[in-house]
mmCIF file of C-alpha atoms in Angstrom:
data_model
loop_
_atom_site.group_PDB
_atom_site.id
_atom_site.type_symbol
_atom_site.label_atom_id
_atom_site.label_comp_id
_atom_site.label_asym_id
_atom_site.label_seq_id
_atom_site.Cartn_x
_atom_site.Cartn_y
_atom_site.Cartn_z
ATOM 1 C CA UNK A 1 154.189 135.213 151.291
ATOM 2 C CA UNK A 2 153.410 133.654 154.672
ATOM 3 C CA UNK A 3 149.909 132.344 155.453
ATOM 4 C CA UNK A 4 148.978 131.068 158.918
ATOM 5 C CA UNK A 5 145.857 129.287 160.121
ATOM 6 C CA UNK A 6 145.115 128.789 163.812
ATOM 7 C CA UNK A 7 142.147 127.868 165.951
ATOM 8 C CA UNK A 8 142.977 130.123 168.884
ATOM 9 C CA UNK A 9 140.495 128.488 171.313
ATOM 10 C CA UNK A 10 138.746 131.852 171.830
ATOM 11 C CA UNK A 11 139.919 135.071 173.552
ATOM 12 C CA UNK A 12 142.129 135.958 170.583
ATOM 13 C CA UNK A 13 142.628 139.462 171.942
ATOM 14 C CA UNK A 14 144.816 137.936 174.662
ATOM 15 C CA UNK A 15 146.862 135.815 172.237
ATOM 16 C CA UNK A 16 147.783 138.173 169.421
ATOM 17 C CA UNK A 17 151.427 138.384 170.469
ATOM 18 C CA UNK A 18 151.848 134.606 170.180
ATOM 19 C CA UNK A 19 150.788 134.352 166.553
ATOM 20 C CA UNK A 20 152.412 137.650 165.557
ATOM 21 C CA UNK A 21 155.851 136.076 165.832
ATOM 22 C CA UNK A 22 155.267 134.472 162.428
ATOM 23 C CA UNK A 23 154.776 137.866 160.757
ATOM 24 C CA UNK A 24 152.070 136.519 158.459
ATOM 25 C CA UNK A 25 150.846 138.235 155.323
ATOM 26 C CA UNK A 26 147.506 136.444 155.643
ATOM 27 C CA UNK A 27 146.156 135.101 158.937
ATOM 28 C CA UNK A 28 143.113 132.823 159.373
ATOM 29 C CA UNK A 29 141.827 132.572 162.953
ATOM 30 C CA UNK A 30 139.078 130.179 164.020
ATOM 31 C CA UNK A 31 137.159 130.915 167.255
ATOM 32 C CA UNK A 32 138.013 134.600 166.762
ATOM 33 C CA UNK A 33 135.884 137.249 168.413
ATOM 34 C CA UNK A 34 134.664 140.403 166.698
ATOM 35 C CA UNK A 35 137.768 142.276 165.453
ATOM 36 C CA UNK A 36 136.422 145.436 167.084
ATOM 37 C CA UNK A 37 137.222 143.821 170.414
ATOM 38 C CA UNK A 38 140.883 143.598 169.393
ATOM 39 C CA UNK A 39 141.442 147.360 169.288
ATOM 40 C CA UNK A 40 142.860 147.527 172.803
ATOM 41 C CA UNK A 41 145.406 144.840 171.996
ATOM 42 C CA UNK A 42 146.654 145.773 168.570
ATOM 43 C CA UNK A 43 148.962 143.674 166.461
ATOM 44 C CA UNK A 44 152.572 144.856 166.505
ATOM 45 C CA UNK A 45 152.081 145.774 162.859
ATOM 46 C CA UNK A 46 149.129 147.324 161.093
ATOM 47 C CA UNK A 47 146.191 145.246 159.925
ATOM 48 C CA UNK A 48 145.612 146.238 156.317
ATOM 49 C CA UNK A 49 142.339 144.415 155.826
ATOM 50 C CA UNK A 50 140.021 142.087 157.724
ATOM 51 C CA UNK A 51 136.935 139.948 157.124
ATOM 52 C CA UNK A 52 135.017 138.322 159.962
ATOM 53 C CA UNK A 53 132.081 135.903 160.018
ATOM 54 C CA UNK A 54 130.094 134.795 163.057
ATOM 55 C CA UNK A 55 126.659 134.409 164.560
ATOM 56 C CA UNK A 56 127.761 136.128 167.765
ATOM 57 C CA UNK A 57 130.402 138.613 168.878
ATOM 58 C CA UNK A 58 132.613 136.195 170.761
ATOM 59 C CA UNK A 59 133.254 133.293 168.389
ATOM 60 C CA UNK A 60 133.710 133.279 164.634
ATOM 61 C CA UNK A 61 136.353 133.111 161.922
ATOM 62 C CA UNK A 62 138.565 136.085 161.133
ATOM 63 C CA UNK A 63 140.766 136.571 158.072
ATOM 64 C CA UNK A 64 143.408 139.293 158.383
ATOM 65 C CA UNK A 65 145.791 140.819 155.853
ATOM 66 C CA UNK A 66 149.004 142.535 156.959
ATOM 67 C CA UNK A 67 150.407 143.260 153.514
ATOM 68 C CA UNK A 68 149.233 145.042 150.419
ATOM 69 C CA UNK A 69 146.869 142.169 149.656
ATOM 70 C CA UNK A 70 143.194 143.132 149.574
ATOM 71 C CA UNK A 71 140.602 140.681 150.948
ATOM 72 C CA UNK A 72 137.301 140.541 149.074
ATOM 73 C CA UNK A 73 134.421 138.181 149.773
ATOM 74 C CA UNK A 74 133.800 136.164 146.635
ATOM 75 C CA UNK A 75 130.586 137.082 144.826
ATOM 76 C CA UNK A 76 129.531 133.416 144.841
ATOM 77 C CA UNK A 77 129.602 133.145 148.639
ATOM 78 C CA UNK A 78 126.724 130.970 149.848
ATOM 79 C CA UNK A 79 125.815 131.346 153.517
ATOM 80 C CA UNK A 80 124.334 127.847 153.743
ATOM 81 C CA UNK A 81 127.881 126.461 153.983
ATOM 82 C CA UNK A 82 128.823 127.722 157.410
ATOM 83 C CA UNK A 83 132.391 128.944 157.617
ATOM 84 C CA UNK A 84 133.638 127.640 154.274
ATOM 85 C CA UNK A 85 134.246 131.124 152.981
ATOM 86 C CA UNK A 86 135.592 131.940 149.495
ATOM 87 C CA UNK A 87 137.788 135.002 149.480
ATOM 88 C CA UNK A 88 139.576 136.707 146.633
ATOM 89 C CA UNK A 89 143.056 137.849 147.653
ATOM 90 C CA UNK A 90 143.881 140.707 145.344
ATOM 91 C CA UNK A 91 147.384 142.086 144.943
ATOM 92 C CA UNK A 92 150.545 141.338 143.054
ATOM 93 C CA UNK A 93 149.344 137.736 142.836
ATOM 94 C CA UNK A 94 145.615 137.065 142.820
ATOM 95 C CA UNK A 95 144.595 134.007 144.827
ATOM 96 C CA UNK A 96 141.354 132.357 145.856
ATOM 97 C CA UNK A 97 141.309 131.376 149.518
ATOM 98 C CA UNK A 98 138.664 129.189 151.117
ATOM 99 C CA UNK A 99 138.840 129.895 154.850
ATOM 100 C CA UNK A 100 137.498 126.885 156.766
ATOM 101 C CA UNK A 101 136.125 126.236 160.201
ATOM 102 C CA UNK A 102 134.062 123.052 159.990
ATOM 103 C CA UNK A 103 131.243 123.043 162.506
ATOM 104 C CA UNK A 104 128.422 120.775 163.550
ATOM 105 C CA UNK A 105 125.013 121.386 161.995
ATOM 106 C CA UNK A 106 122.345 121.472 164.660
ATOM 107 C CA UNK A 107 119.565 121.367 162.059
ATOM 108 C CA UNK A 108 120.877 118.558 159.854
ATOM 109 C CA UNK A 109 123.388 116.336 161.629
ATOM 110 C CA UNK A 110 124.348 114.694 158.332
ATOM 111 C CA UNK A 111 125.728 117.999 157.024
ATOM 112 C CA UNK A 112 128.152 118.783 159.841
ATOM 113 C CA UNK A 113 131.930 118.943 159.883
ATOM 114 C CA UNK A 114 133.605 117.311 156.848
ATOM 115 C CA UNK A 115 130.286 117.007 154.982
ATOM 116 C CA UNK A 116 130.008 120.821 155.051
ATOM 117 C CA UNK A 117 133.312 121.092 153.241
ATOM 118 C CA UNK A 118 132.439 118.311 150.809
ATOM 119 C CA UNK A 119 129.189 120.064 149.870
ATOM 120 C CA UNK A 120 130.887 123.459 149.641
ATOM 121 C CA UNK A 121 133.701 122.268 147.382
ATOM 122 C CA UNK A 122 131.169 120.700 145.049
ATOM 123 C CA UNK A 123 129.138 123.916 145.052
ATOM 124 C CA UNK A 124 132.172 126.109 144.380
ATOM 125 C CA UNK A 125 133.624 123.793 141.733
ATOM 126 C CA UNK A 126 133.932 126.503 139.088
ATOM 127 C CA UNK A 127 135.753 128.825 141.469
ATOM 128 C CA UNK A 128 138.505 126.311 142.207
ATOM 129 C CA UNK A 129 141.498 126.615 139.890
ATOM 130 C CA UNK A 130 145.265 127.022 139.608
ATOM 131 C CA UNK A 131 145.596 129.618 142.387
ATOM 132 C CA UNK A 132 143.462 128.038 145.086
ATOM 133 C CA UNK A 133 144.157 127.621 148.810
ATOM 134 C CA UNK A 134 141.746 125.786 151.147
ATOM 135 C CA UNK A 135 142.861 126.238 154.720
ATOM 136 C CA UNK A 136 141.677 125.918 158.279
ATOM 137 C CA UNK A 137 140.196 123.702 160.951
ATOM 138 C CA UNK A 138 138.481 120.819 159.125
ATOM 139 C CA UNK A 139 137.635 118.904 162.328
ATOM 140 C CA UNK A 140 138.248 115.776 160.265
ATOM 141 C CA UNK A 141 140.666 112.967 159.494
ATOM 142 C CA UNK A 142 140.608 109.786 157.423
ATOM 143 C CA UNK A 143 140.553 107.712 160.620
ATOM 144 C CA UNK A 144 136.862 108.644 160.964
ATOM 145 C CA UNK A 145 135.824 107.711 157.424
ATOM 146 C CA UNK A 146 133.607 104.856 158.598
ATOM 147 C CA UNK A 147 131.231 107.322 160.219
ATOM 148 C CA UNK A 148 130.191 108.708 156.810
ATOM 149 C CA UNK A 149 129.386 106.751 153.671
ATOM 150 C CA UNK A 150 129.569 109.668 151.238
ATOM 151 C CA UNK A 151 131.537 112.870 151.594
ATOM 152 C CA UNK A 152 133.963 111.578 154.211
ATOM 153 C CA UNK A 153 137.512 112.798 154.591
ATOM 154 C CA UNK A 154 139.016 110.459 152.014
ATOM 155 C CA UNK A 155 136.257 111.351 149.544
ATOM 156 C CA UNK A 156 137.190 115.017 149.936
ATOM 157 C CA UNK A 157 140.909 114.273 149.465
ATOM 158 C CA UNK A 158 140.150 112.311 146.283
ATOM 159 C CA UNK A 159 137.873 115.044 144.953
ATOM 160 C CA UNK A 160 140.529 117.703 145.502
ATOM 161 C CA UNK A 161 143.229 115.491 143.989
ATOM 162 C CA UNK A 162 141.148 115.292 140.816
ATOM 163 C CA UNK A 163 141.392 119.078 140.721
ATOM 164 C CA UNK A 164 145.182 118.896 141.278
ATOM 165 C CA UNK A 165 144.841 120.147 144.851
ATOM 166 C CA UNK A 166 146.706 118.384 147.698
ATOM 167 C CA UNK A 167 147.439 118.778 151.356
ATOM 168 C CA UNK A 168 150.707 120.666 151.847
ATOM 169 C CA UNK A 169 151.546 118.721 154.995
ATOM 170 C CA UNK A 170 151.062 115.311 153.388
ATOM 171 C CA UNK A 171 152.984 116.368 150.296
ATOM 172 C CA UNK A 172 155.966 117.782 152.166
ATOM 173 C CA UNK A 173 156.211 115.063 154.803
ATOM 174 C CA UNK A 174 155.274 112.215 152.455
ATOM 175 C CA UNK A 175 152.373 111.020 154.598
ATOM 176 C CA UNK A 176 149.113 109.322 153.720
ATOM 177 C CA UNK A 177 145.803 110.605 155.172
ATOM 178 C CA UNK A 178 145.256 109.068 158.588
ATOM 179 C CA UNK A 179 148.972 108.334 159.090
ATOM 180 C CA UNK A 180 150.118 111.773 160.236
ATOM 181 C CA UNK A 181 152.944 112.044 162.744
ATOM 182 C CA UNK A 182 152.461 115.753 163.593
ATOM 183 C CA UNK A 183 149.255 116.455 165.570
ATOM 184 C CA UNK A 184 147.391 119.696 165.129
ATOM 185 C CA UNK A 185 144.890 119.144 167.950
ATOM 186 C CA UNK A 186 145.213 117.882 171.551
ATOM 187 C CA UNK A 187 141.835 116.930 172.968
ATOM 188 C CA UNK A 188 141.376 118.441 176.432
ATOM 189 C CA UNK A 189 144.985 119.646 175.975
ATOM 190 C CA UNK A 190 146.134 116.118 176.747
ATOM 191 C CA UNK A 191 149.427 115.260 175.058
ATOM 192 C CA UNK A 192 148.272 111.662 174.691
ATOM 193 C CA UNK A 193 145.023 112.475 172.859
ATOM 194 C CA UNK A 194 146.308 113.730 169.520
ATOM 195 C CA UNK A 195 144.685 114.276 166.143
ATOM 196 C CA UNK A 196 145.600 115.880 162.831
ATOM 197 C CA UNK A 197 142.496 117.889 161.839
ATOM 198 C CA UNK A 198 143.830 121.216 160.456
ATOM 199 C CA UNK A 199 145.044 121.555 156.894
ATOM 200 C CA UNK A 200 146.354 123.615 154.016
ATOM 201 C CA UNK A 201 145.255 122.312 150.617
ATOM 202 C CA UNK A 202 147.008 123.929 147.647
ATOM 203 C CA UNK A 203 146.630 123.741 143.895
ATOM 204 C CA UNK A 204 149.596 122.201 142.109
ATOM 205 C CA UNK A 205 150.946 125.502 140.873
ATOM 206 C CA UNK A 206 151.075 126.914 144.407
ATOM 207 C CA UNK A 207 152.447 123.682 145.865
ATOM 208 C CA UNK A 208 155.449 124.054 143.570
ATOM 209 C CA UNK A 209 156.048 127.510 145.039
ATOM 210 C CA UNK A 210 155.754 126.377 148.679
ATOM 211 C CA UNK A 211 159.046 126.587 150.550
ATOM 212 C CA UNK A 212 157.913 125.898 154.146
ATOM 213 C CA UNK A 213 155.226 123.914 155.945
ATOM 214 C CA UNK A 214 155.317 124.281 159.728
ATOM 215 C CA UNK A 215 153.088 122.933 162.521
ATOM 216 C CA UNK A 216 153.466 124.443 165.981
ATOM 217 C CA UNK A 217 154.908 122.367 168.812
ATOM 218 C CA UNK A 218 152.860 121.239 171.803
ATOM 219 C CA UNK A 219 155.240 122.751 174.358
ATOM 220 C CA UNK A 220 155.075 126.171 172.660
ATOM 221 C CA UNK A 221 151.324 126.465 172.165
ATOM 222 C CA UNK A 222 149.324 124.295 174.535
ATOM 223 C CA UNK A 223 149.150 127.018 177.180
ATOM 224 C CA UNK A 224 147.071 129.174 174.806
ATOM 225 C CA UNK A 225 145.149 126.702 172.620
ATOM 226 C CA UNK A 226 144.342 123.045 172.078
ATOM 227 C CA UNK A 227 145.142 123.557 168.379
ATOM 228 C CA UNK A 228 148.591 124.109 166.906
ATOM 229 C CA UNK A 229 149.071 126.840 164.272
ATOM 230 C CA UNK A 230 149.851 125.838 160.682
ATOM 231 C CA UNK A 231 152.112 127.943 158.469
ATOM 232 C CA UNK A 232 152.989 127.826 154.810
ATOM 233 C CA UNK A 233 155.431 130.048 152.972
ATOM 234 C CA UNK A 234 155.021 130.657 149.239
ATOM 235 C CA UNK A 235 157.776 132.004 147.050
ATOM 236 C CA UNK A 236 155.548 134.046 144.782
ATOM 237 C CA UNK A 237 158.523 135.901 143.328
ATOM 238 C CA UNK A 238 159.441 132.896 141.197
#
């Protein structure tokens, strides 16, 4: 099973062919427009299921299935946590996916970005278990911990670790938070302004079934987005 997350930097309808090369089973796209606008530029293979969340037609988060997996919005979904969306993936293997696009909060500045995710994970505590994936654009890194006293990036990592959930990248590449050597974001598309702010967090059971963790290369992707795609492959046949 291949799952890909990518902040496409808008106009996804023009970029479908780029991400389709991975042949994902599940695809999470941040800054995705209304899927109805994608009809003229279809994927090279059939979309089996799609969920999309946004406050306008041009920019939201889309979750696509290209396999037999069925996407179902979790009954505990709470709209107050913008774009931290619990989804039941139903099929041969039932998974709980939290699709993430951390945003600023124009009403309460203290609840933007990583604090959104911190609050959401605490709220959804009972829905997080052995088959959990938390994936997307977190807009966060441990290097910015000092800006928040409670609910910063390291607090979130510790909270998830208590639940036996870890970052796939940090596990596979043996890195500590804040010491990443593979950027996922290039500010203003500048190769010198690099950050690691996109993640896949997996429960221990799924981590043991993970066979690949891939981050896109700057030279391959910068022409279409300031974010690099992230891919994990799970051997769910074991």
